[in-house]
Amino acid sequence: MNQKVGIDLIHFATSDFFLGLDVYAAQKNEDYDKFKIGIGQEKMSIAPPDEDVITLAAKAAQPILAQINPAEISSIYFATESGVDQSKSAAAFVHGLLGLPNRCRAIEIKHACYAGAAALQMAVNAVKANPSEKVLVIASDIARYDLDTSGEATQGCGAVAMLIAANPRILEIEPGSGYFTEDVMDFWRPNYRETALVDGKYSTKVYLNSLKQAWTHFEENTGRTFADIDYFCYHIPFTKMAEKAHKQLVKHTKTKQDSAQTQAQTIASQIYNREIGNSYSASLFIGFCSLMDNQPDLADKRVSFFSYGSGCVAEFFSGKMVAGYENYLMTASHQQQINQRKPLTYQQYLDFYHNSECPKQDIEFEVYHQGPFRLTGIQDQKRNYARTANNS
Ligand code: CAA
């Protein structure tokens, strides 16, 4: 019998602050509609200097650990393209911060925004090989571009933690997927840079071509068709990209669909991302949380996932929602985090932006955010983290 493996629990975290794209548009003398309608974004979650991919990851994972015996976690796969160390894995930092047992593997996985899907598939295969294993997959990123570039309006941050296990309670990942790799330079970040470089318009073309290629492979590999899928989750650098992707797939598969059907299949998965912005490797899975938290009656429905990582690697795969999944969602925490964020002025955003650049000398960060974990400072070239007083 084919062992069922997939997402047993899932929770995401974002920062305590946002920059409204209305404020951004006014600052740049642009029409707010360019962002609200043109790219489909309203806010960007902004991380303060004492928040990074590690603290966001720990914040995402903690509510999952509270529901299981942490000793059961055999491995942590940490996907990120905004990692904090060239050698030590982000997973090892999080392992320490969460106080996990030593009998655990901890590694970091990279390929731009695709790494989260790669980590998920690797975890599924690990659990299929040994169904007693439970793998904690974390995708965590802070999207940062240079100021006054086309990418600046598409920044954001977030982390998703997923427990991958046999007989999952939320989503069973189905066997078979379609993938596509091509060595291109649409978005990249050389080792000496803290911000990404992007050929923006080109990147959208490569994204759409990768979707067609990965879909065709998926169809050949699985025999599943467009009509077999109920809801579509796409990698969301900005929500208009997901809309364009769905239109492309409708056209590519010669599907007849009106705009109401398109909306029904895609809009629920875009609600959170419109507010959070790009979170690179986490973005697809924040979209999945958005779908589950905003679209009722998903039991037994098939959801597809298109992951796109610039550079580029793409994968199209699907999963079946498990009956009773709604009893395990952490909707209240997701919505509370989004709704309780504080707005930043453009100047406050700039202060965060500049003070988040990795310092080479010792520093003690002031307390900016109320989250359960903080980056307290850097001493002797070592990053120091701590649980905060708000850590229940
Ligand atoms: N009202 C309504 N719509 C308006 C408008 C207005 N006043 N003004 C402009 N628009 C529309 C434009 O017509 C355009 O729509 P279409 O794309 O449908 O033509 C849209 O708003 C954007 O306008 P521009 O093309 O002028 O915007 P831009 O050149 O400033 O930037 C971008 C667009 C290149 C995508 C830019 O946001 C960017 O560089 N983003 C970062 C790269 C990115 O996210 N790429 C996505 C694919 S790569 C990927 O997915 C990996 C990843 O996460 C990075």
CSV table of C-alpha atoms and ligand atoms in Angstrom, one decimal:
chain,number,residue,atom,x,y,z
A,1,MET,CA,0.0,0.0,0.0
A,2,ASN,CA,1.2,3.5,-0.8
A,3,GLN,CA,2.0,5.3,2.5
A,4,LYS,CA,0.2,8.6,2.9
A,5,VAL,CA,2.6,11.4,3.7
A,6,GLY,CA,2.2,15.1,3.8
A,7,ILE,CA,1.5,18.2,5.9
A,8,ASP,CA,0.4,17.3,9.4
A,9,LEU,CA,0.6,20.8,10.9
A,10,ILE,CA,1.4,24.2,9.4
A,11,HIS,CA,1.8,27.7,10.9
A,12,PHE,CA,3.3,30.9,9.6
A,13,ALA,CA,4.8,34.0,11.2
A,14,THR,CA,5.4,37.5,10.0
A,15,SER,CA,6.9,40.6,11.5
A,16,ASP,CA,5.2,43.2,13.8
A,17,PHE,CA,5.5,46.0,11.3
A,18,PHE,CA,4.3,47.0,7.8
A,19,LEU,CA,4.9,49.7,5.3
A,20,GLY,CA,1.6,50.6,3.4
A,21,LEU,CA,2.1,50.9,-0.3
A,22,ASP,CA,-0.1,54.0,-0.1
A,23,VAL,CA,2.6,55.6,2.0
A,24,TYR,CA,5.3,54.2,-0.3
A,25,ALA,CA,3.5,55.5,-3.4
A,26,ALA,CA,3.1,59.0,-2.0
A,27,GLN,CA,6.8,59.1,-1.1
A,28,LYS,CA,7.8,58.0,-4.6
A,29,ASN,CA,5.3,60.3,-6.4
A,30,GLU,CA,3.6,57.2,-7.9
A,31,ASP,CA,-0.1,56.4,-8.3
A,32,TYR,CA,-1.1,54.0,-5.5
A,33,ASP,CA,-3.2,52.1,-8.0
A,34,LYS,CA,0.0,51.0,-9.7
A,35,PHE,CA,0.7,48.9,-6.6
A,36,LYS,CA,-2.9,48.1,-5.4
A,37,ILE,CA,-4.2,47.1,-8.9
A,38,GLY,CA,-1.1,46.9,-11.1
A,39,ILE,CA,0.9,44.5,-9.0
A,40,GLY,CA,-1.9,43.6,-6.6
A,41,GLN,CA,-0.1,44.5,-3.3
A,42,GLU,CA,-1.3,46.7,-0.4
A,43,LYS,CA,1.3,46.3,2.3
A,44,MET,CA,4.8,44.9,2.9
A,45,SER,CA,5.7,43.3,6.2
A,46,ILE,CA,9.0,44.8,7.3
A,47,ALA,CA,11.4,43.2,9.8
A,48,PRO,CA,13.0,45.4,12.4
A,49,PRO,CA,16.8,45.1,13.1
A,50,ASP,CA,16.2,42.5,16.0
A,51,GLU,CA,14.2,40.2,13.7
A,52,ASP,CA,15.7,37.9,11.1
A,53,VAL,CA,15.0,34.6,9.3
A,54,ILE,CA,15.9,32.7,12.4
A,55,THR,CA,13.6,34.5,14.8
A,56,LEU,CA,10.8,34.4,12.2
A,57,ALA,CA,11.3,30.7,11.7
A,58,ALA,CA,11.3,30.0,15.5
A,59,LYS,CA,8.1,32.0,15.8
A,60,ALA,CA,6.5,30.0,13.0
A,61,ALA,CA,7.6,26.6,14.5
A,62,GLN,CA,6.8,27.2,18.2
A,63,PRO,CA,3.0,26.6,18.0
A,64,ILE,CA,3.6,23.3,16.1
A,65,LEU,CA,6.1,22.1,18.8
A,66,ALA,CA,3.6,23.0,21.5
A,67,GLN,CA,1.2,20.3,20.0
A,68,ILE,CA,3.7,17.4,19.6
A,69,ASN,CA,6.5,15.8,21.5
A,70,PRO,CA,9.5,17.7,20.0
A,71,ALA,CA,11.7,14.6,20.5
A,72,GLU,CA,9.8,13.0,17.6
A,73,ILE,CA,11.4,15.5,15.2
A,74,SER,CA,14.1,13.6,13.3
A,75,SER,CA,15.2,16.4,11.0
A,76,ILE,CA,14.9,20.1,10.4
A,77,TYR,CA,15.1,21.2,6.7
A,78,PHE,CA,15.4,25.0,6.6
A,79,ALA,CA,14.8,26.7,3.3
A,80,THR,CA,16.0,30.2,2.8
A,81,GLU,CA,17.7,32.5,0.3
A,82,SER,CA,18.3,35.1,3.0
A,83,GLY,CA,20.4,32.9,5.4
A,84,VAL,CA,22.6,34.5,8.0
A,85,ASP,CA,25.8,32.5,7.7
A,86,GLN,CA,27.8,31.1,4.8
A,87,SER,CA,28.7,27.9,6.7
A,88,LYS,CA,26.5,27.1,9.7
A,89,SER,CA,22.9,26.2,8.7
A,90,ALA,CA,20.0,28.3,9.8
A,91,ALA,CA,18.4,25.1,10.9
A,92,ALA,CA,21.1,24.7,13.6
A,93,PHE,CA,20.4,28.2,15.0
A,94,VAL,CA,16.7,27.4,15.1
A,95,HIS,CA,17.3,24.0,16.7
A,96,GLY,CA,19.1,25.8,19.6
A,97,LEU,CA,16.6,28.6,19.9
A,98,LEU,CA,13.7,26.1,20.1
A,99,GLY,CA,15.6,23.8,22.5
A,100,LEU,CA,15.2,20.7,20.4
A,101,PRO,CA,16.8,17.4,21.4
A,102,ASN,CA,20.3,16.6,20.0
A,103,ARG,CA,19.1,13.5,18.2
A,104,CYS,CA,18.0,15.5,15.2
A,105,ARG,CA,19.5,16.4,11.8
A,106,ALA,CA,19.6,20.1,10.9
A,107,ILE,CA,20.4,21.4,7.4
A,108,GLU,CA,19.8,24.5,5.2
A,109,ILE,CA,18.5,24.2,1.6
A,110,LYS,CA,18.9,26.8,-1.0
A,111,HIS,CA,17.5,27.6,-4.4
A,112,ALA,CA,15.9,31.0,-4.3
A,113,CYS,CA,12.1,30.9,-3.8
A,114,TYR,CA,12.0,27.2,-4.8
A,115,ALA,CA,13.9,25.9,-1.7
A,116,GLY,CA,10.7,25.6,0.4
A,117,ALA,CA,9.1,23.2,-2.1
A,118,ALA,CA,12.4,21.3,-2.5
A,119,ALA,CA,12.6,20.9,1.3
A,120,LEU,CA,9.0,19.7,1.4
A,121,GLN,CA,9.5,17.1,-1.3
A,122,MET,CA,12.7,15.9,0.4
A,123,ALA,CA,10.9,15.6,3.7
A,124,VAL,CA,8.0,13.6,2.1
A,125,ASN,CA,10.6,11.2,0.6
A,126,ALA,CA,12.4,10.8,3.9
A,127,VAL,CA,9.1,10.0,5.7
A,128,LYS,CA,8.1,7.5,2.9
A,129,ALA,CA,11.4,5.7,3.4
A,130,ASN,CA,10.9,5.6,7.2
A,131,PRO,CA,7.3,6.4,8.2
A,132,SER,CA,8.3,6.8,11.9
A,133,GLU,CA,10.2,10.0,11.1
A,134,LYS,CA,8.7,13.5,11.5
A,135,VAL,CA,10.5,16.3,9.6
A,136,LEU,CA,10.1,19.9,10.5
A,137,VAL,CA,10.3,21.9,7.2
A,138,ILE,CA,10.8,25.7,7.6
A,139,ALA,CA,10.8,28.2,4.8
A,140,SER,CA,11.8,31.7,6.0
A,141,ASP,CA,12.9,34.8,4.1
A,142,ILE,CA,13.2,38.5,4.2
A,143,ALA,CA,12.8,39.9,0.7
A,144,ARG,CA,15.1,42.9,0.3
A,145,TYR,CA,15.9,44.9,-2.8
A,146,ASP,CA,17.9,48.1,-3.3
A,147,LEU,CA,16.0,51.3,-2.6
A,148,ASP,CA,14.5,53.1,-5.6
A,149,THR,CA,14.5,50.0,-7.7
A,150,SER,CA,11.5,48.3,-9.4
A,151,GLY,CA,11.7,45.5,-6.8
A,152,GLU,CA,11.5,47.7,-3.7
A,153,ALA,CA,7.6,47.7,-3.8
A,154,THR,CA,7.6,43.9,-3.7
A,155,GLN,CA,9.5,43.4,-0.4
A,156,GLY,CA,8.1,41.6,2.5
A,157,CYS,CA,9.0,38.9,5.1
A,158,GLY,CA,7.6,35.7,6.5
A,159,ALA,CA,8.3,32.1,7.6
A,160,VAL,CA,6.2,29.0,7.4
A,161,ALA,CA,6.8,25.9,9.5
A,162,MET,CA,5.3,22.5,8.4
A,163,LEU,CA,5.4,19.2,10.1
A,164,ILE,CA,5.8,16.5,7.5
A,165,ALA,CA,4.6,13.1,8.7
A,166,ALA,CA,2.9,9.8,7.8
A,167,ASN,CA,-1.0,9.8,7.8
A,168,PRO,CA,-1.0,13.7,7.8
A,169,ARG,CA,-4.0,15.6,9.3
A,170,ILE,CA,-4.0,18.5,6.8
A,171,LEU,CA,-2.7,17.6,3.3
A,172,GLU,CA,-1.6,14.4,1.7
A,173,ILE,CA,1.1,15.2,-0.9
A,174,GLU,CA,0.3,13.1,-4.0
A,175,PRO,CA,3.1,11.2,-5.8
A,176,GLY,CA,4.4,12.6,-9.1
A,177,SER,CA,5.3,16.1,-10.0
A,178,GLY,CA,6.6,18.1,-12.9
A,179,TYR,CA,9.8,20.0,-12.7
A,180,PHE,CA,12.0,22.4,-14.8
A,181,THR,CA,15.5,23.8,-14.5
A,182,GLU,CA,17.2,26.4,-16.7
A,183,ASP,CA,20.4,28.3,-16.0
A,184,VAL,CA,19.2,31.9,-16.3
A,185,MET,CA,20.0,35.2,-14.6
A,186,ASP,CA,16.6,36.8,-13.8
A,187,PHE,CA,17.2,37.3,-10.0
A,188,TRP,CA,20.3,36.6,-8.0
A,189,ARG,CA,22.3,37.8,-5.0
A,190,PRO,CA,26.1,37.5,-5.1
A,191,ASN,CA,27.8,36.6,-1.8
A,192,TYR,CA,28.9,40.1,-1.1
A,193,ARG,CA,25.4,41.6,-1.4
A,194,GLU,CA,22.6,41.8,1.2
A,195,THR,CA,20.0,42.8,-1.4
A,196,ALA,CA,18.8,40.9,-4.5
A,197,LEU,CA,19.5,42.0,-8.0
A,198,VAL,CA,16.7,41.4,-10.5
A,199,ASP,CA,15.9,41.8,-14.2
A,200,GLY,CA,12.2,42.4,-13.3
A,201,LYS,CA,10.3,42.1,-16.6
A,202,TYR,CA,12.5,39.2,-17.7
A,203,SER,CA,11.9,37.4,-14.4
A,204,THR,CA,8.1,37.4,-15.0
A,205,LYS,CA,8.6,35.9,-18.5
A,206,VAL,CA,10.9,33.2,-17.2
A,207,TYR,CA,8.4,32.5,-14.4
A,208,LEU,CA,5.6,32.0,-16.9
A,209,ASN,CA,7.6,29.8,-19.2
A,210,SER,CA,8.7,27.6,-16.3
A,211,LEU,CA,5.1,27.2,-15.4
A,212,LYS,CA,4.2,25.9,-18.8
A,213,GLN,CA,7.2,23.5,-18.8
A,214,ALA,CA,6.6,22.2,-15.3
A,215,TRP,CA,2.9,21.7,-16.0
A,216,THR,CA,3.6,19.7,-19.1
A,217,HIS,CA,5.9,17.5,-17.2
A,218,PHE,CA,3.4,17.2,-14.4
A,219,GLU,CA,0.7,16.1,-16.8
A,220,GLU,CA,2.9,13.5,-18.5
A,221,ASN,CA,4.1,12.2,-15.1
A,222,THR,CA,0.7,12.0,-13.3
A,223,GLY,CA,-2.0,11.9,-16.0
A,224,ARG,CA,-3.8,14.6,-14.0
A,225,THR,CA,-5.4,17.4,-16.0
A,226,PHE,CA,-6.4,21.0,-15.2
A,227,ALA,CA,-10.0,19.8,-14.6
A,228,ASP,CA,-8.8,17.4,-11.8
A,229,ILE,CA,-7.6,20.4,-9.7
A,230,ASP,CA,-9.9,22.3,-7.5
A,231,TYR,CA,-7.7,25.1,-6.2
A,232,PHE,CA,-4.4,26.5,-7.5
A,233,CYS,CA,-1.6,27.9,-5.3
A,234,TYR,CA,1.2,29.7,-7.0
A,235,HIS,CA,4.5,31.2,-5.9
A,236,ILE,CA,3.5,34.8,-5.1
A,237,PRO,CA,6.2,37.5,-5.5
A,238,PHE,CA,3.2,39.8,-5.9
A,239,THR,CA,-0.4,38.7,-6.3
A,240,LYS,CA,-0.8,39.9,-9.9
A,241,MET,CA,1.9,37.4,-10.9
A,242,ALA,CA,-0.3,34.6,-9.6
A,243,GLU,CA,-3.2,35.9,-11.6
A,244,LYS,CA,-1.0,36.0,-14.7
A,245,ALA,CA,0.2,32.5,-14.0
A,246,HIS,CA,-3.3,31.1,-13.7
A,247,LYS,CA,-4.4,32.8,-17.0
A,248,GLN,CA,-1.3,31.4,-18.6
A,249,LEU,CA,-2.2,27.9,-17.4
A,250,VAL,CA,-5.8,28.2,-18.5
A,251,LYS,CA,-4.6,29.2,-22.0
A,252,HIS,CA,-1.9,26.5,-22.1
A,253,THR,CA,-4.3,23.8,-21.2
A,254,LYS,CA,-6.9,25.2,-23.6
A,255,THR,CA,-9.4,25.3,-20.7
A,256,LYS,CA,-12.6,27.4,-21.1
A,257,GLN,CA,-13.0,29.4,-17.9
A,258,ASP,CA,-14.7,32.7,-17.1
A,259,SER,CA,-13.3,35.2,-14.6
A,260,ALA,CA,-15.6,34.0,-11.8
A,261,GLN,CA,-14.2,30.5,-12.1
A,262,THR,CA,-10.7,31.9,-12.2
A,263,GLN,CA,-11.3,33.9,-9.0
A,264,ALA,CA,-12.9,31.0,-7.2
A,265,GLN,CA,-9.8,28.8,-7.9
A,266,THR,CA,-7.2,31.4,-6.9
A,267,ILE,CA,-8.3,34.5,-4.9
A,268,ALA,CA,-8.5,32.9,-1.4
A,269,SER,CA,-4.8,31.9,-1.7
A,270,GLN,CA,-3.8,35.5,-2.4
A,271,ILE,CA,-5.4,37.3,0.6
A,272,TYR,CA,-2.5,37.1,3.0
A,273,ASN,CA,0.2,37.7,0.5
A,274,ARG,CA,-1.4,40.9,-0.7
A,275,GLU,CA,-0.8,42.1,2.9
A,276,ILE,CA,2.5,40.6,3.6
A,277,GLY,CA,4.4,41.0,0.4
A,278,ASN,CA,7.0,38.6,-1.0
A,279,SER,CA,8.5,36.1,1.5
A,280,TYR,CA,10.5,34.2,-1.2
A,281,SER,CA,10.6,30.5,-0.2
A,282,ALA,CA,7.7,30.9,2.3
A,283,SER,CA,5.4,32.7,-0.1
A,284,LEU,CA,3.8,29.7,-1.8
A,285,PHE,CA,3.0,28.2,1.6
A,286,ILE,CA,1.6,31.4,3.1
A,287,GLY,CA,-0.6,31.3,0.0
A,288,PHE,CA,-1.7,27.8,1.0
A,289,CYS,CA,-2.5,29.0,4.6
A,290,SER,CA,-4.4,31.8,3.1
A,291,LEU,CA,-6.5,29.4,1.0
A,292,MET,CA,-7.2,27.1,4.0
A,293,ASP,CA,-8.1,30.0,6.3
A,294,ASN,CA,-10.3,31.8,3.8
A,295,GLN,CA,-12.0,29.1,1.8
A,296,PRO,CA,-14.3,26.7,3.7
A,297,ASP,CA,-15.1,23.1,2.8
A,298,LEU,CA,-11.8,22.0,1.3
A,299,ALA,CA,-12.0,18.4,2.6
A,300,ASP,CA,-11.1,15.9,-0.2
A,301,LYS,CA,-10.3,18.7,-2.6
A,302,ARG,CA,-7.2,18.6,-4.7
A,303,VAL,CA,-4.9,21.6,-4.4
A,304,SER,CA,-2.0,22.2,-6.8
A,305,PHE,CA,1.3,24.0,-6.0
A,306,PHE,CA,3.5,25.8,-8.4
A,307,SER,CA,6.9,26.7,-6.9
A,308,TYR,CA,9.2,29.0,-8.8
A,309,GLY,CA,12.7,29.9,-7.8
A,310,SER,CA,14.6,32.4,-10.0
A,311,GLY,CA,17.8,31.2,-11.6
A,312,CYS,CA,15.7,29.0,-12.3
A,313,VAL,CA,14.0,25.8,-10.8
A,314,ALA,CA,10.3,25.2,-10.9
A,315,GLU,CA,8.0,22.4,-9.7
A,316,PHE,CA,4.3,21.7,-10.1
A,317,PHE,CA,2.8,19.2,-7.7
A,318,SER,CA,-0.5,18.5,-6.0
A,319,GLY,CA,-2.1,17.3,-2.8
A,320,LYS,CA,-5.4,16.1,-1.4
A,321,MET,CA,-7.0,17.9,1.6
A,322,VAL,CA,-7.7,15.5,4.5
A,323,ALA,CA,-11.2,15.3,6.0
A,324,GLY,CA,-11.2,17.1,9.3
A,325,TYR,CA,-8.2,19.3,8.3
A,326,GLU,CA,-10.0,22.4,9.6
A,327,ASN,CA,-9.6,21.2,13.2
A,328,TYR,CA,-5.9,21.7,13.0
A,329,LEU,CA,-5.6,25.1,11.4
A,330,MET,CA,-4.0,28.0,13.2
A,331,THR,CA,-6.1,30.7,11.6
A,332,ALA,CA,-6.5,32.9,14.6
A,333,SER,CA,-2.7,33.3,15.1
A,334,HIS,CA,-2.3,34.0,11.3
A,335,GLN,CA,-4.9,36.7,11.3
A,336,GLN,CA,-3.9,38.2,14.6
A,337,GLN,CA,-0.3,38.6,13.4
A,338,ILE,CA,-1.4,40.3,10.2
A,339,ASN,CA,-3.9,42.6,11.9
A,340,GLN,CA,-1.8,43.6,14.9
A,341,ARG,CA,1.2,44.9,12.8
A,342,LYS,CA,2.1,48.5,13.4
A,343,PRO,CA,2.3,50.9,10.4
A,344,LEU,CA,5.7,52.5,9.6
A,345,THR,CA,6.3,55.9,8.2
A,346,TYR,CA,8.6,55.9,5.2
A,347,GLN,CA,11.4,57.3,7.5
A,348,GLN,CA,10.9,54.5,10.1
A,349,TYR,CA,11.0,52.0,7.2
A,350,LEU,CA,14.3,53.5,6.0
A,351,ASP,CA,15.7,53.3,9.6
A,352,PHE,CA,14.9,49.6,9.8
A,353,TYR,CA,16.2,49.1,6.3
A,354,HIS,CA,19.6,50.6,7.0
A,355,ASN,CA,19.9,49.2,10.6
A,356,SER,CA,19.2,45.7,9.3
A,357,GLU,CA,22.4,45.6,7.2
A,358,CYS,CA,24.6,43.0,8.8
A,359,PRO,CA,27.1,44.9,11.0
A,360,LYS,CA,30.8,43.7,11.0
A,361,GLN,CA,31.4,45.1,14.5
A,362,ASP,CA,29.9,44.2,17.9
A,363,ILE,CA,26.4,45.5,18.4
A,364,GLU,CA,23.5,45.2,20.9
A,365,PHE,CA,20.1,45.7,19.3
A,366,GLU,CA,17.5,47.7,21.0
A,367,VAL,CA,14.1,46.0,21.5
A,368,TYR,CA,11.9,46.7,18.5
A,369,HIS,CA,9.5,43.9,18.4
A,370,GLN,CA,7.3,41.9,20.7
A,371,GLY,CA,7.8,38.4,19.2
A,372,PRO,CA,8.8,35.3,21.1
A,373,PHE,CA,12.4,35.3,19.9
A,374,ARG,CA,14.9,38.1,19.3
A,375,LEU,CA,18.3,38.7,17.7
A,376,THR,CA,19.8,40.4,20.7
A,377,GLY,CA,23.1,41.4,19.2
A,378,ILE,CA,26.4,40.4,17.5
A,379,GLN,CA,29.5,39.8,19.7
A,380,ASP,CA,32.8,38.5,18.4
A,381,GLN,CA,31.2,37.9,15.0
A,382,LYS,CA,28.6,35.6,16.6
A,383,ARG,CA,24.9,36.2,16.4
A,384,ASN,CA,23.2,36.0,19.7
A,385,TYR,CA,19.5,35.1,20.0
A,386,ALA,CA,17.1,34.9,23.0
A,387,ARG,CA,13.6,34.0,24.0
A,388,THR,CA,11.8,37.1,25.1
A,389,ALA,CA,9.5,37.8,28.1
A,390,ASN,CA,6.6,37.3,25.7
A,391,ASN,CA,7.5,33.7,25.1
A,392,SER,CA,4.7,31.7,26.7
B,1,CAA,N1,-3.2,51.8,-12.3
B,1,CAA,C1,-3.3,50.4,-12.5
B,1,CAA,N2,-2.3,49.7,-13.0
B,1,CAA,C2,-1.1,50.3,-13.3
B,1,CAA,C3,-0.9,51.6,-13.0
B,1,CAA,C4,-2.0,52.4,-12.5
B,1,CAA,N3,-1.9,53.7,-12.2
B,1,CAA,N4,0.4,52.0,-13.3
B,1,CAA,C5,1.0,50.8,-13.8
B,1,CAA,N5,0.1,49.8,-13.7
B,1,CAA,C6,0.3,48.4,-14.1
B,1,CAA,C7,1.1,48.2,-15.4
B,1,CAA,O1,0.3,48.3,-16.5
B,1,CAA,C8,1.7,46.8,-15.1
B,1,CAA,O2,0.7,45.9,-15.4
B,1,CAA,P1,1.1,44.6,-16.4
B,1,CAA,O3,2.2,43.9,-15.7
B,1,CAA,O4,-0.2,43.8,-16.4
B,1,CAA,O5,1.5,45.2,-17.7
B,1,CAA,C9,1.9,46.8,-13.6
B,1,CAA,O6,1.1,47.8,-13.1
B,1,CAA,C10,3.3,47.0,-13.1
B,1,CAA,O7,3.7,48.2,-13.7
B,1,CAA,P2,5.2,48.3,-14.3
B,1,CAA,O8,5.4,47.2,-15.3
B,1,CAA,O9,5.4,49.7,-14.9
B,1,CAA,O10,6.0,48.2,-13.0
B,1,CAA,P3,7.5,48.1,-12.7
B,1,CAA,O11,8.3,48.1,-14.0
B,1,CAA,O12,7.8,49.2,-11.7
B,1,CAA,O13,7.8,46.7,-12.0
B,1,CAA,C11,8.1,44.4,-11.8
B,1,CAA,C12,7.1,45.5,-12.2
B,1,CAA,C13,9.2,44.3,-12.9
B,1,CAA,C14,7.4,43.1,-11.7
B,1,CAA,C15,8.7,44.8,-10.5
B,1,CAA,O14,7.8,44.8,-9.4
B,1,CAA,C16,9.9,43.9,-10.0
B,1,CAA,O15,11.0,44.1,-10.5
B,1,CAA,N6,9.6,43.0,-9.1
B,1,CAA,C17,10.7,42.1,-8.5
B,1,CAA,C18,10.9,40.9,-9.4
B,1,CAA,C19,9.7,39.9,-9.3
B,1,CAA,O16,9.0,39.8,-8.4
B,1,CAA,N7,9.6,39.1,-10.4
B,1,CAA,C20,8.6,38.1,-10.4
B,1,CAA,C21,9.0,36.8,-11.1
B,1,CAA,S1,10.5,36.2,-10.4
B,1,CAA,C22,9.9,35.4,-9.0
B,1,CAA,O17,8.8,35.1,-8.8
B,1,CAA,C23,10.9,35.0,-7.9
B,1,CAA,C24,10.8,36.0,-6.8
B,1,CAA,O18,10.1,35.9,-5.8
B,1,CAA,C25,11.6,37.3,-6.9
